[in-house]
Short mmCIF file of C-alpha atoms and ligand atoms in Angstrom, two decimals:
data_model
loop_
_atom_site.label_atom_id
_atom_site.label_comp_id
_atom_site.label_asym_id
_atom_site.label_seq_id
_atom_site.Cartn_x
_atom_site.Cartn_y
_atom_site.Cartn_z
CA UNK A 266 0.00 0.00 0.00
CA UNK A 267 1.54 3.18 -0.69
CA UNK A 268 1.34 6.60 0.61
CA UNK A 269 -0.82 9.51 -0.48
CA UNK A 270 0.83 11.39 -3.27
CA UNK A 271 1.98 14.62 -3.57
CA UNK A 272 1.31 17.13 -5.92
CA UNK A 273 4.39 19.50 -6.58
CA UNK A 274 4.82 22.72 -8.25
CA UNK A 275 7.61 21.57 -10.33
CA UNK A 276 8.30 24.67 -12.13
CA UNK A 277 7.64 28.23 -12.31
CA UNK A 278 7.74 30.39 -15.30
CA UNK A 279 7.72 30.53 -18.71
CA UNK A 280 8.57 27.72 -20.89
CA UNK A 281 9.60 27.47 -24.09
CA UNK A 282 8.84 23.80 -25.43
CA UNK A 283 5.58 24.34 -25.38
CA UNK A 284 5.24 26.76 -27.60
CA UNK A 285 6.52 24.58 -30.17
CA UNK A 286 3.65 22.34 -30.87
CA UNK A 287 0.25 23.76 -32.01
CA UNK A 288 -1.54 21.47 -30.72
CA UNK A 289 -0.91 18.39 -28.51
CA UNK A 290 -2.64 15.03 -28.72
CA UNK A 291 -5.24 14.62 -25.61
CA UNK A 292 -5.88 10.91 -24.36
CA UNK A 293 -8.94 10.18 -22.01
CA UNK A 294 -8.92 9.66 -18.21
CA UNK A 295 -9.80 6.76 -16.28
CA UNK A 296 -12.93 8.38 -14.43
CA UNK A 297 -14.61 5.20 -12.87
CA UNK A 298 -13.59 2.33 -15.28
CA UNK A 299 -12.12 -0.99 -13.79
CA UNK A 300 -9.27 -2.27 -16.58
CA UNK A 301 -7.03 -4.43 -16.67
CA UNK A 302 -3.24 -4.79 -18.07
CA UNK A 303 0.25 -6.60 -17.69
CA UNK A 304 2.02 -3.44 -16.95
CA UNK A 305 0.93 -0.21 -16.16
CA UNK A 306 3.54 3.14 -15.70
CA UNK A 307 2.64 5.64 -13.25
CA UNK A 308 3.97 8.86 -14.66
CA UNK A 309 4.08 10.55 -18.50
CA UNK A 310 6.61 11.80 -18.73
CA UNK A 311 9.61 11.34 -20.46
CA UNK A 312 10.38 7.99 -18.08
CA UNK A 313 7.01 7.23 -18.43
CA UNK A 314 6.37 7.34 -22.01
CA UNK A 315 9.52 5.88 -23.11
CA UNK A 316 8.68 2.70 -20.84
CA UNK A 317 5.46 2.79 -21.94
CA UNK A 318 6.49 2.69 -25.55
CA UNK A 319 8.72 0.05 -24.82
CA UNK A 320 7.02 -2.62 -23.18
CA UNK A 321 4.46 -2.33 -25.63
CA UNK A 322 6.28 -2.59 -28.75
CA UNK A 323 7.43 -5.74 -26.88
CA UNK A 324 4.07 -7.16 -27.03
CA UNK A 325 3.20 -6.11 -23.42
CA UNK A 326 -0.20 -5.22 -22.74
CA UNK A 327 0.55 -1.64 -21.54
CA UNK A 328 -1.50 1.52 -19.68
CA UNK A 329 0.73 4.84 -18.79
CA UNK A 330 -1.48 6.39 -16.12
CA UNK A 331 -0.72 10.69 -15.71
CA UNK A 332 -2.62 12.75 -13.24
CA UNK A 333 -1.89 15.80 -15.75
CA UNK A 334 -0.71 16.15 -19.29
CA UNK A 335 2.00 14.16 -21.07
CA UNK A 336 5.16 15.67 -20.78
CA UNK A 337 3.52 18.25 -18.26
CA UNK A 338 6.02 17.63 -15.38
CA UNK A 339 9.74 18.01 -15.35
CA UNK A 340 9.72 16.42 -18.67
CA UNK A 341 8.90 20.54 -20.24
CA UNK A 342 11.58 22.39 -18.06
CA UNK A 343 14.74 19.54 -19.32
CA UNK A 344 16.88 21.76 -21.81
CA UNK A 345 17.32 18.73 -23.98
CA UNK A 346 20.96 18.47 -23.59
CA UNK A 347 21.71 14.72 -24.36
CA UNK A 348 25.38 13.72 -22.98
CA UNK A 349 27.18 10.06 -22.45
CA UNK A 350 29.26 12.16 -19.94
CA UNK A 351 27.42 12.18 -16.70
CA UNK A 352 27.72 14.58 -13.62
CA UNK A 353 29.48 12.14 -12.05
CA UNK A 354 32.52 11.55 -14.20
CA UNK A 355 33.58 8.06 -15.45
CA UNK A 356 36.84 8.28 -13.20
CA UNK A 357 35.09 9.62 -9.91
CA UNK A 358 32.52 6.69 -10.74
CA UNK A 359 35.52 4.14 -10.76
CA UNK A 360 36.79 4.89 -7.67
CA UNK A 361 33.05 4.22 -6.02
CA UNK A 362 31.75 1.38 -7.96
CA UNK A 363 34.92 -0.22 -10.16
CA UNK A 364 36.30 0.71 -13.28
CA UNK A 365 34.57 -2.13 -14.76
CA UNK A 366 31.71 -1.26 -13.31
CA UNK A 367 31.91 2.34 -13.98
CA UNK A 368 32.93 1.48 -17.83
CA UNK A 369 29.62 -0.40 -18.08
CA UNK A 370 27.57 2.34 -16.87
CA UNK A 371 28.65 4.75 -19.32
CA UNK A 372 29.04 2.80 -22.10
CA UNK A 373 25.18 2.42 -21.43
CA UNK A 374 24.79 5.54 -21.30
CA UNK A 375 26.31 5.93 -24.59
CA UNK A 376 24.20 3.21 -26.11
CA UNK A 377 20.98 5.20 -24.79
CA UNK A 378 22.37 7.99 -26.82
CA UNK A 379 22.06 5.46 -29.53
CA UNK A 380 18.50 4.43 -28.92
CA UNK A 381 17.36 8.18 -28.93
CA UNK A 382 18.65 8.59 -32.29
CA UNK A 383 17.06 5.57 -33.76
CA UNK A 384 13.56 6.63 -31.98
CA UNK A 385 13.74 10.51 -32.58
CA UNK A 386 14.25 8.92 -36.23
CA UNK A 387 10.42 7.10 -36.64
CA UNK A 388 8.66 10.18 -35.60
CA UNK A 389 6.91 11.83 -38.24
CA UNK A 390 7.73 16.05 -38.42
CA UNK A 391 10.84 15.32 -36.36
CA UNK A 392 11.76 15.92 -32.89
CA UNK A 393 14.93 18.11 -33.97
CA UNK A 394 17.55 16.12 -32.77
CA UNK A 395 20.78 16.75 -33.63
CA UNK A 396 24.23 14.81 -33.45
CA UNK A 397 26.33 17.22 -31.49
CA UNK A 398 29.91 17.44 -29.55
CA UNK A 399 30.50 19.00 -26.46
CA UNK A 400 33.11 21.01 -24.70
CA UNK A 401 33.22 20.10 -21.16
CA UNK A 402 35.91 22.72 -19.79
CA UNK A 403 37.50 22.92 -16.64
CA UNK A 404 36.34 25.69 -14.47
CA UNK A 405 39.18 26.47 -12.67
CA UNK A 406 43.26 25.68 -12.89
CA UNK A 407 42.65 23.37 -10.06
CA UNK A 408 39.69 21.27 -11.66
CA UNK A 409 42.50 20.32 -14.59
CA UNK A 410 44.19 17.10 -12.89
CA UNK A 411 40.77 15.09 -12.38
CA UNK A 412 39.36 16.48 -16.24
CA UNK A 413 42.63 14.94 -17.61
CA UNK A 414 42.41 12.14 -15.73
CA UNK A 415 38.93 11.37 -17.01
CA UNK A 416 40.10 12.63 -20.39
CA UNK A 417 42.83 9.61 -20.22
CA UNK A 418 40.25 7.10 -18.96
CA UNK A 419 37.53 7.94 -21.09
CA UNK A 420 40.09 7.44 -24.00
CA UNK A 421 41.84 4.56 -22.87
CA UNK A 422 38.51 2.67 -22.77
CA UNK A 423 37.60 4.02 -26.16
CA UNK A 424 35.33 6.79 -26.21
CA UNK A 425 35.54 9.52 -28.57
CA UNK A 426 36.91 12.28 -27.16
CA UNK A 427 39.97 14.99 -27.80
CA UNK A 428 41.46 16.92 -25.06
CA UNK A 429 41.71 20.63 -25.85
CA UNK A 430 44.45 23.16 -24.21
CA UNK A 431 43.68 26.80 -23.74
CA UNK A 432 45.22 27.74 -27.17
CA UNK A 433 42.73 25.47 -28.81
CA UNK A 434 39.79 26.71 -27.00
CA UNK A 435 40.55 30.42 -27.94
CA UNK A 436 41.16 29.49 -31.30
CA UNK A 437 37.45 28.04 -31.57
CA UNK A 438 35.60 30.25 -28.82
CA UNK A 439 35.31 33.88 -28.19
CA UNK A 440 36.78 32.70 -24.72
CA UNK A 441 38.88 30.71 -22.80
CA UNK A 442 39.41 27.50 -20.13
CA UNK A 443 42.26 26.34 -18.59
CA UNK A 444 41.46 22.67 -20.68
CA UNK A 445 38.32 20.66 -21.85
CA UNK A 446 37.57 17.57 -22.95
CA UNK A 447 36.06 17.21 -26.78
CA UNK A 448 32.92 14.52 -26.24
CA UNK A 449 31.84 13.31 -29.76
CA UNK A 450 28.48 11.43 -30.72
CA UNK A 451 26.35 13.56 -27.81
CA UNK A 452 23.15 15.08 -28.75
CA UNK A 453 20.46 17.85 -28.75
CA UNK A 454 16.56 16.82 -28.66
CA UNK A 455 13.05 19.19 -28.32
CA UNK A 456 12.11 16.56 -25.59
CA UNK A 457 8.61 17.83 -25.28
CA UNK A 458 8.15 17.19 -29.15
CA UNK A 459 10.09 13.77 -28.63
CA UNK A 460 7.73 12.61 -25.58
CA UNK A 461 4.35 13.37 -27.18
CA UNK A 462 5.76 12.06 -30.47
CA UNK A 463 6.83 8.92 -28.86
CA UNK A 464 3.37 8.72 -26.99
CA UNK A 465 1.60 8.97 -30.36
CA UNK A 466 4.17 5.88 -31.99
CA UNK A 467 3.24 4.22 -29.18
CA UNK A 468 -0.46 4.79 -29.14
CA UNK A 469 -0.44 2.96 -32.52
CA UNK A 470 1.42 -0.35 -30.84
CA UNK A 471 -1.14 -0.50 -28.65
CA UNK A 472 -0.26 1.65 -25.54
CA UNK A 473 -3.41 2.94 -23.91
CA UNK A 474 -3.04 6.11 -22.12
CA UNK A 475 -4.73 8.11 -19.13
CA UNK A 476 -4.38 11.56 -18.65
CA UNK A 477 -5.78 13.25 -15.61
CA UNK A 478 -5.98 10.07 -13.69
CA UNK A 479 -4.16 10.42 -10.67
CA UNK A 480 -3.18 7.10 -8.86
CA UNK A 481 -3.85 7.25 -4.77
CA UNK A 482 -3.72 4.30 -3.71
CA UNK A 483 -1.75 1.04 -4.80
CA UNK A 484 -2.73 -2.22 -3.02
CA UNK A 485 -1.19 -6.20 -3.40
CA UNK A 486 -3.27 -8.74 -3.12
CA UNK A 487 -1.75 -12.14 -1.65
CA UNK A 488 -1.17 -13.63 -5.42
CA UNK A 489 1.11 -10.99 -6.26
CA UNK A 490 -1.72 -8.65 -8.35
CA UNK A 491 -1.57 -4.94 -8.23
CA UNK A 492 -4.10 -2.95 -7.62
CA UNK A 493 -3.95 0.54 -8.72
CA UNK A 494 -6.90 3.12 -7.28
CA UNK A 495 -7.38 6.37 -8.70
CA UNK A 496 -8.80 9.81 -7.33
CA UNK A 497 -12.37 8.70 -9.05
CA UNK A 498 -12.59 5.67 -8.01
CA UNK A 499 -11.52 4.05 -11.46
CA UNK A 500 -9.24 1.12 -10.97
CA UNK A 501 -6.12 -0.48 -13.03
CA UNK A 502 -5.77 -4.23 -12.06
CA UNK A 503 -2.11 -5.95 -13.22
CA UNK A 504 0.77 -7.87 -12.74
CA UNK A 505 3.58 -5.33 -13.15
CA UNK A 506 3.96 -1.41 -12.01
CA UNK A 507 5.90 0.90 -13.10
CA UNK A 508 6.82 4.16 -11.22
CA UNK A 509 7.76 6.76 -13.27
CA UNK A 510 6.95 9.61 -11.16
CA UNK A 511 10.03 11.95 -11.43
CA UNK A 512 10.91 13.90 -8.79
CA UNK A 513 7.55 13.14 -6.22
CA UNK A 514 6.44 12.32 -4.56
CA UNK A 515 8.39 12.45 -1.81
CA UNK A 516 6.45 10.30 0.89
CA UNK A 517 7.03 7.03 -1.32
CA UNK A 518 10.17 7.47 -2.58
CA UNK A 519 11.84 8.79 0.82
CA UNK A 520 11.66 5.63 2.13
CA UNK A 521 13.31 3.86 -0.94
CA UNK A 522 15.61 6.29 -2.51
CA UNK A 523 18.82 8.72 -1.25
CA UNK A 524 18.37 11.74 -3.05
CA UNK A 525 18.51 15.57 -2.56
CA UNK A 526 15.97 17.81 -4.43
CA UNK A 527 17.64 21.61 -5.38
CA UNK A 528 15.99 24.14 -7.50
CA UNK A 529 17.87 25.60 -10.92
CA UNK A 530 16.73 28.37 -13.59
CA UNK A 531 16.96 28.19 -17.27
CA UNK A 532 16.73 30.75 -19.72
CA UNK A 533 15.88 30.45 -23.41
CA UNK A 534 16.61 33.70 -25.75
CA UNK A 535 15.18 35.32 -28.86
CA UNK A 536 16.75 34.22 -32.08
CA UNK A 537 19.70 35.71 -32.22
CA UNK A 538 21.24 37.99 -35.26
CA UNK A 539 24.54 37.42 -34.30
CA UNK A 540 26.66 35.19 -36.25
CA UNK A 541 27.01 31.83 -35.04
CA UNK A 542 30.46 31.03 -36.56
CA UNK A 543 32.07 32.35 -33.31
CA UNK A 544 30.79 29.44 -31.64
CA UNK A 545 32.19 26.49 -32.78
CA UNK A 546 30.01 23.93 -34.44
CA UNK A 547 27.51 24.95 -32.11
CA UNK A 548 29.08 22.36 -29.00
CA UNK A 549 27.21 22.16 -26.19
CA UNK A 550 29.27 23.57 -23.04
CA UNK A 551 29.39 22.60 -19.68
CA UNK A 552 32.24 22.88 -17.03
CA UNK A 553 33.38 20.84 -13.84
CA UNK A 554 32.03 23.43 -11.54
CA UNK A 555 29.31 21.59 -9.39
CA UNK A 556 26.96 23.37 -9.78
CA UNK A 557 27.87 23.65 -13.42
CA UNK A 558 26.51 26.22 -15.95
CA UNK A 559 25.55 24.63 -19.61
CA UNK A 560 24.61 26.01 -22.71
CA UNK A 561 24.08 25.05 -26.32
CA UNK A 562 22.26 26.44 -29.48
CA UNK A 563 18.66 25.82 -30.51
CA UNK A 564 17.28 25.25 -34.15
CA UNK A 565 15.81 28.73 -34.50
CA UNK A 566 19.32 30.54 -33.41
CA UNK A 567 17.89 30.83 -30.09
CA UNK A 568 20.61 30.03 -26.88
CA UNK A 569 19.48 28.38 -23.95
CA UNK A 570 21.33 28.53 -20.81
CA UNK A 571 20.58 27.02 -17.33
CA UNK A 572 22.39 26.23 -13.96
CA UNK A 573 23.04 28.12 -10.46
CA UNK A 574 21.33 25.28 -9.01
CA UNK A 575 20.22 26.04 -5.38
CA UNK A 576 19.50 23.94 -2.40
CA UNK A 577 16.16 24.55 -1.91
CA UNK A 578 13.60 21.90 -3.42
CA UNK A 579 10.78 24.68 -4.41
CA UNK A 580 11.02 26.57 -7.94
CA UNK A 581 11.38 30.27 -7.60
CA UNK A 582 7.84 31.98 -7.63
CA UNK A 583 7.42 35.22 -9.46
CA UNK A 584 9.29 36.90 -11.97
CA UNK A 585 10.60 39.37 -9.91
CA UNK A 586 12.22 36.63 -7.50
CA UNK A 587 14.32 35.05 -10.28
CA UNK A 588 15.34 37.77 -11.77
CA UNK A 589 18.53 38.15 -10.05
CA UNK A 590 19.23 34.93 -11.06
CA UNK A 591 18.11 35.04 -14.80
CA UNK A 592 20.28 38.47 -15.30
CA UNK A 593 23.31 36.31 -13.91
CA UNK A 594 22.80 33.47 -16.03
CA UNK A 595 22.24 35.78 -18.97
CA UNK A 596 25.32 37.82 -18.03
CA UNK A 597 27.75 34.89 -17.95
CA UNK A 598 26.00 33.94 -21.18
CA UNK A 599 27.00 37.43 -23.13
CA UNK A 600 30.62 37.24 -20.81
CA UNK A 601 30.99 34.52 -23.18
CA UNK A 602 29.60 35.11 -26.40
CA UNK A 603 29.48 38.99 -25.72
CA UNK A 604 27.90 39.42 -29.59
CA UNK A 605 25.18 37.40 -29.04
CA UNK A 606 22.94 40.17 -27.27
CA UNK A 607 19.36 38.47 -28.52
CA UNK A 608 17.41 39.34 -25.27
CA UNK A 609 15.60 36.54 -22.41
CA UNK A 610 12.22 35.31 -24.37
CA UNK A 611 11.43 32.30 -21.89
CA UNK A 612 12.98 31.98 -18.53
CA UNK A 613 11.86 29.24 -15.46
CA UNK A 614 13.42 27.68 -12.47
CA UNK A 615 12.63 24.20 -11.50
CA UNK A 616 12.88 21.61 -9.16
CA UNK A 617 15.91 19.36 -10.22
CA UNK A 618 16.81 16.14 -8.52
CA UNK A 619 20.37 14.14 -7.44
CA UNK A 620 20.74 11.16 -6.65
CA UNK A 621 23.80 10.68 -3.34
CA UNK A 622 26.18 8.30 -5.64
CA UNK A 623 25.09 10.12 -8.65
CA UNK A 624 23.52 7.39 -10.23
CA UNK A 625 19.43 6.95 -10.96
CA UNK A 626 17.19 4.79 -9.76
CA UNK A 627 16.14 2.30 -11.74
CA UNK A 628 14.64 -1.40 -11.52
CA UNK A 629 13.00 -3.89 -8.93
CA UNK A 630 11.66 -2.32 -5.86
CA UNK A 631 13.55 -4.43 -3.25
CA UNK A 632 10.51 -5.66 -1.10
CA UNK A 633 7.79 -5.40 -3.78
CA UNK A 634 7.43 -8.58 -6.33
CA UNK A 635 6.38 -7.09 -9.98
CA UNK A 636 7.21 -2.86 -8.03
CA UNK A 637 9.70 -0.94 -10.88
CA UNK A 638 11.21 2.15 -10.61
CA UNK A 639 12.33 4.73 -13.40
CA UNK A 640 13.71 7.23 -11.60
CA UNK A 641 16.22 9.02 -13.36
CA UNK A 642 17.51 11.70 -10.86
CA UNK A 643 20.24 14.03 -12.15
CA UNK A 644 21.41 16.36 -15.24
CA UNK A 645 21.57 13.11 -17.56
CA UNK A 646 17.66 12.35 -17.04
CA UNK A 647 17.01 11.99 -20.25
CA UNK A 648 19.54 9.17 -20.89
CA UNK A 649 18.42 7.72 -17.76
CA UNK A 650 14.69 6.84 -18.58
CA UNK A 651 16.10 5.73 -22.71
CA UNK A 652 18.49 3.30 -20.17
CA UNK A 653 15.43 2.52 -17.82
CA UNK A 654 12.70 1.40 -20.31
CA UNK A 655 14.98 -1.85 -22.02
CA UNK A 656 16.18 -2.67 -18.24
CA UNK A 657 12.64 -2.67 -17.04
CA UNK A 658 11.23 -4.61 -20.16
CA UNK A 659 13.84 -6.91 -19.71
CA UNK A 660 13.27 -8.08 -15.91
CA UNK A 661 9.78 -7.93 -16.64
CA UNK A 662 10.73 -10.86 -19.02
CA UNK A 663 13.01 -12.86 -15.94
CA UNK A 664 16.32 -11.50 -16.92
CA UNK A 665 18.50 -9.72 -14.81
CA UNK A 666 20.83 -7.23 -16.92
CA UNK A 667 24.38 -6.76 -15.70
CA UNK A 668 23.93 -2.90 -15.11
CA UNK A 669 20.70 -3.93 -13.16
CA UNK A 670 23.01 -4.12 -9.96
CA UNK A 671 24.94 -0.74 -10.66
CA UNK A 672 21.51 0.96 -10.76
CA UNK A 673 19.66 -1.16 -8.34
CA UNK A 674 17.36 1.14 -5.62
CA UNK A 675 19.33 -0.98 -3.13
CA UNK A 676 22.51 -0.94 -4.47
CA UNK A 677 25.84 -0.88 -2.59
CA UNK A 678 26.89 2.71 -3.71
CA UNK A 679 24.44 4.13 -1.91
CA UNK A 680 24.97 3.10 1.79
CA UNK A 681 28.21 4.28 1.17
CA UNK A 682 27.46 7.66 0.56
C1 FAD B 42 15.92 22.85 -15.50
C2 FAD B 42 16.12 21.41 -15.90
C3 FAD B 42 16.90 21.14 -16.99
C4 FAD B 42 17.12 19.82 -17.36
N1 FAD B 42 17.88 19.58 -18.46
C5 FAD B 42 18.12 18.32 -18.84
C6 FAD B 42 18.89 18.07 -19.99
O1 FAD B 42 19.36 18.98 -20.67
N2 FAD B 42 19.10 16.77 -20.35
C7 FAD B 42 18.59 15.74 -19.62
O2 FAD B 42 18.83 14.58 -19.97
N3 FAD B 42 17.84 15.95 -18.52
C8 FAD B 42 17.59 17.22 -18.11
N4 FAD B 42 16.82 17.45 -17.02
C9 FAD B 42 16.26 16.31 -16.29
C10 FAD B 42 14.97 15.86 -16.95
O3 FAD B 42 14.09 16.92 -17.12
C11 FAD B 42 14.33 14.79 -16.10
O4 FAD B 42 15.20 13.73 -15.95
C12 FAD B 42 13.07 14.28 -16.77
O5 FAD B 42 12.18 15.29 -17.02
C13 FAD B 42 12.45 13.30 -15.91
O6 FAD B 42 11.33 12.80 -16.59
P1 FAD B 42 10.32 11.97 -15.77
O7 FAD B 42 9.39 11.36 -16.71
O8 FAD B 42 11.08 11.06 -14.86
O9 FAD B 42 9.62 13.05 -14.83
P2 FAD B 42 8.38 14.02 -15.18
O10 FAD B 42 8.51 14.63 -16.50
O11 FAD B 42 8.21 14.95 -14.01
O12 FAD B 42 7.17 13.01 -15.25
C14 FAD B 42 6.63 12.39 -14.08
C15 FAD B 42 5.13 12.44 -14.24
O13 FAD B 42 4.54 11.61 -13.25
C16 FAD B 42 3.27 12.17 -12.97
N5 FAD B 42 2.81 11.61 -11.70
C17 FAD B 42 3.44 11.67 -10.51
N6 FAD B 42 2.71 11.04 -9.58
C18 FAD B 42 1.59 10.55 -10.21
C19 FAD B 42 0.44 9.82 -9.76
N7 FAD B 42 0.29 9.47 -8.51
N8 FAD B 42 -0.51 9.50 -10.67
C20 FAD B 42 -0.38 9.86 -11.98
N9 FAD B 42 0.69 10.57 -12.44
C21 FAD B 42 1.66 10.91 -11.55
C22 FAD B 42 3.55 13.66 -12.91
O14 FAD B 42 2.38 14.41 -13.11
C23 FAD B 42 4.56 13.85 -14.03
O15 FAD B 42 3.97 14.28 -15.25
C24 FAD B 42 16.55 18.76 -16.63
C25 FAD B 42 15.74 19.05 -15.54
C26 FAD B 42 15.52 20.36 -15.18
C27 FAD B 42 14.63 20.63 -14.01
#
């Protein structure tokens, strides 16, 4: 039986995906039917949908349950950065879990990048992904050792990346970093396009959706059959459940999970004018600096910008209250790239989850037979839940995936830490 579930203000603001579908597919809610599936996902959002989609296209018989809209939650403030490099790097990730271990994790992570292309590929009007490199700089002289480092491991186990020296950097860039590592065969996605594009490929396998159903109550009878209750009294019977409820609600996944909720801001500007050939094949940049600023270029020669994560769990209410914080992220933006001057358009903060051993959460709840989690806490989200939905299939099937352990809700990592 679970707890009562939140519901969180997970952003403030004004976003900008939104704006860039005219009109959004709407799916039914539950209201007071009594169904009945093999699987059913609680949450649709990107975790959600992609797990959804999944287990469907594997023949399972499939219900994603949302108490909003698709793609309503965190899934519309992500800035659609797609990244094998995670906030914990591959050589900090070595010395908690193995190298081997720590190898296999990104190397998923890299194959996720993989299984975004080949989706963002079947849906129709495109999702505007894009194969992009990144420049992950150091922020500071004394961040250099541990980015070389990782620059050495990541190479050594054959990843494609370059390291770059300050010379090289200028030579690109308007600026300068004391060193960065080159990441090739990273991404850029519209992930509120992607989700709802996904939903509507999956819709045609067979996945049923429910929007404004909101699940309160989850019981287990003695055979091992969920029962999932909703607000109005409409109930999903099944064998398998799926939470994919991002970051709430806190009452459930407190007792499960180690993570620490903050608050960051994004901004998104108007096209801008400026030339773009100051800003070498439009990379995506991030740094080492924890929190780390990030950037990249959008389709329509907009910027978007986000970071100065906070630790406070609550977006930032009111204009006026992130304004301080939107000037300074536009600032460092223009310290930058000083000609690209294209004013703020969108801006939001929202509520951003960690994990403690910076990986997610993902796969069998430990005390709950046919209880999955797609939880996929930190700034690689997105590569998270494309990692999540094939693990989750697959132990749905019996099979237990070597990265199952590394990601495991009660894995090792995380009594450590
Ligand atoms: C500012 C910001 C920038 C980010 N940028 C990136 C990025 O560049 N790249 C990247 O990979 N990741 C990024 N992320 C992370 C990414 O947004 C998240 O990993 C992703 O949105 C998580 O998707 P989700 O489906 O798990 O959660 P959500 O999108 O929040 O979906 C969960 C859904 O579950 C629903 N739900 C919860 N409880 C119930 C219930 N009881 N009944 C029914 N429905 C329920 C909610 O309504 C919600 O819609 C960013 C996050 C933030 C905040």
């Amino acid at each position: 039986m679970i707890d009562r579930m939140s519901r969180k203000t997970l952003y403030t603001g004004s976003l900008y995906w939104p704006t860039t579908i005219g009109k959004v597919k709407s799916y039914p809610p539950l209201g007071s039917q009594h169904e009945q599936f093999e699987a059913v996902v609680i949450g649709g959002g990107m975790s959600g949908i992609l797990c959804g989609h999944t287990l469907a296209c594997s023949g399972i018989r499939t219900a994603v349950v949302e108490r909003g809209d698709i793609a309503g939650g965190s899934t519309s403030a992500n800035t659609g950065i797609i990244q094998f490099s995670n906030d914990m790097m591959m050589s900090e990730l070595a010395d908690q879990i193995g190298e081997s271990n720590a190898v296999m994790f990104y190397a998923a992570c890299k194959h996720a990048v993989e299984y975004l292309a080949l989706l963002s590929g079947k849906i129709p009007g495109g999702v505007d992904f894009k194969r992009r490199s990144s420049l992950y700089a150091a922020s500071s002289e004394q961040d250099l050792p541990k980015l070389r480092r990782e620059y050495e491991m990541l190479h050594r186990h054959g990843f494609d990346v370059e390291w770059w020296t300050p010379s090289m950097i200028r030579s690109k860039f308007p600026f300068t970093k004391p060193g960065a590592i080159i990441t090739h065969g990273d991404a850029e996605v519209n992930p509120y396009r992607f989700v709802h594009g996904i939903a509507e490929d999956a819709a045609a396998s067979g996945l049923t959706f429910y929007e404004h159903t909101d699940i309160t109550s989850h019981e287990t009878s003695g055979d091992g059959t969920h029962q999932l209750t909703s607000s109005e009294g409409g109930s999903l019977t099944c064998s398998n459940v799926i939470y994919a409820v991002g970051y709430e609600p806190e009452e459930l996944r407190g007792q499960l999970i180690k993570a620490r909720l903050n608050r960051s801001f994004a901004l998104v500007t108007e096209p801008q004018t400026a030339s773009f050939d100051v800003w070498h094949e439009r990379f995506m940049i991030w740094e080492t600096a924890r929190p780390y600023l990030y950037l990249r270029t959008m389709k329509d020669n907009r910027i978007v910008i986000g970071g100065l994560d906070e630790e406070t769990p609550a977006p930032l209410a009111g204009v006026h209250s992130r304004k301080d914080r939107i000037d300074e992220l536009y600032q460092r933006l223009t310290e930058m790239f000083p000609t690209m001057t294209a004013p703020v358009a969108y801006e939001w903060s929202a509520t951003f989850g960690e994990s403690r051993d910076g990986l997610p959460f993902i796969g069998r709840d430990p005390a709950r037979s046919g209880v999955y989690y797609s939880l996929g806490y930190g700034g690689n989200g997105t590569v998270y839940s494309l990692m999540a939905c094939r693990l989750i299939r697959d132990m749905i099937r019996g099979e237990t995936p070597p990265l199952a352990s590394i990601v495991a809700l009660d894995r090792p990592s995380l009594t450590t830490v």
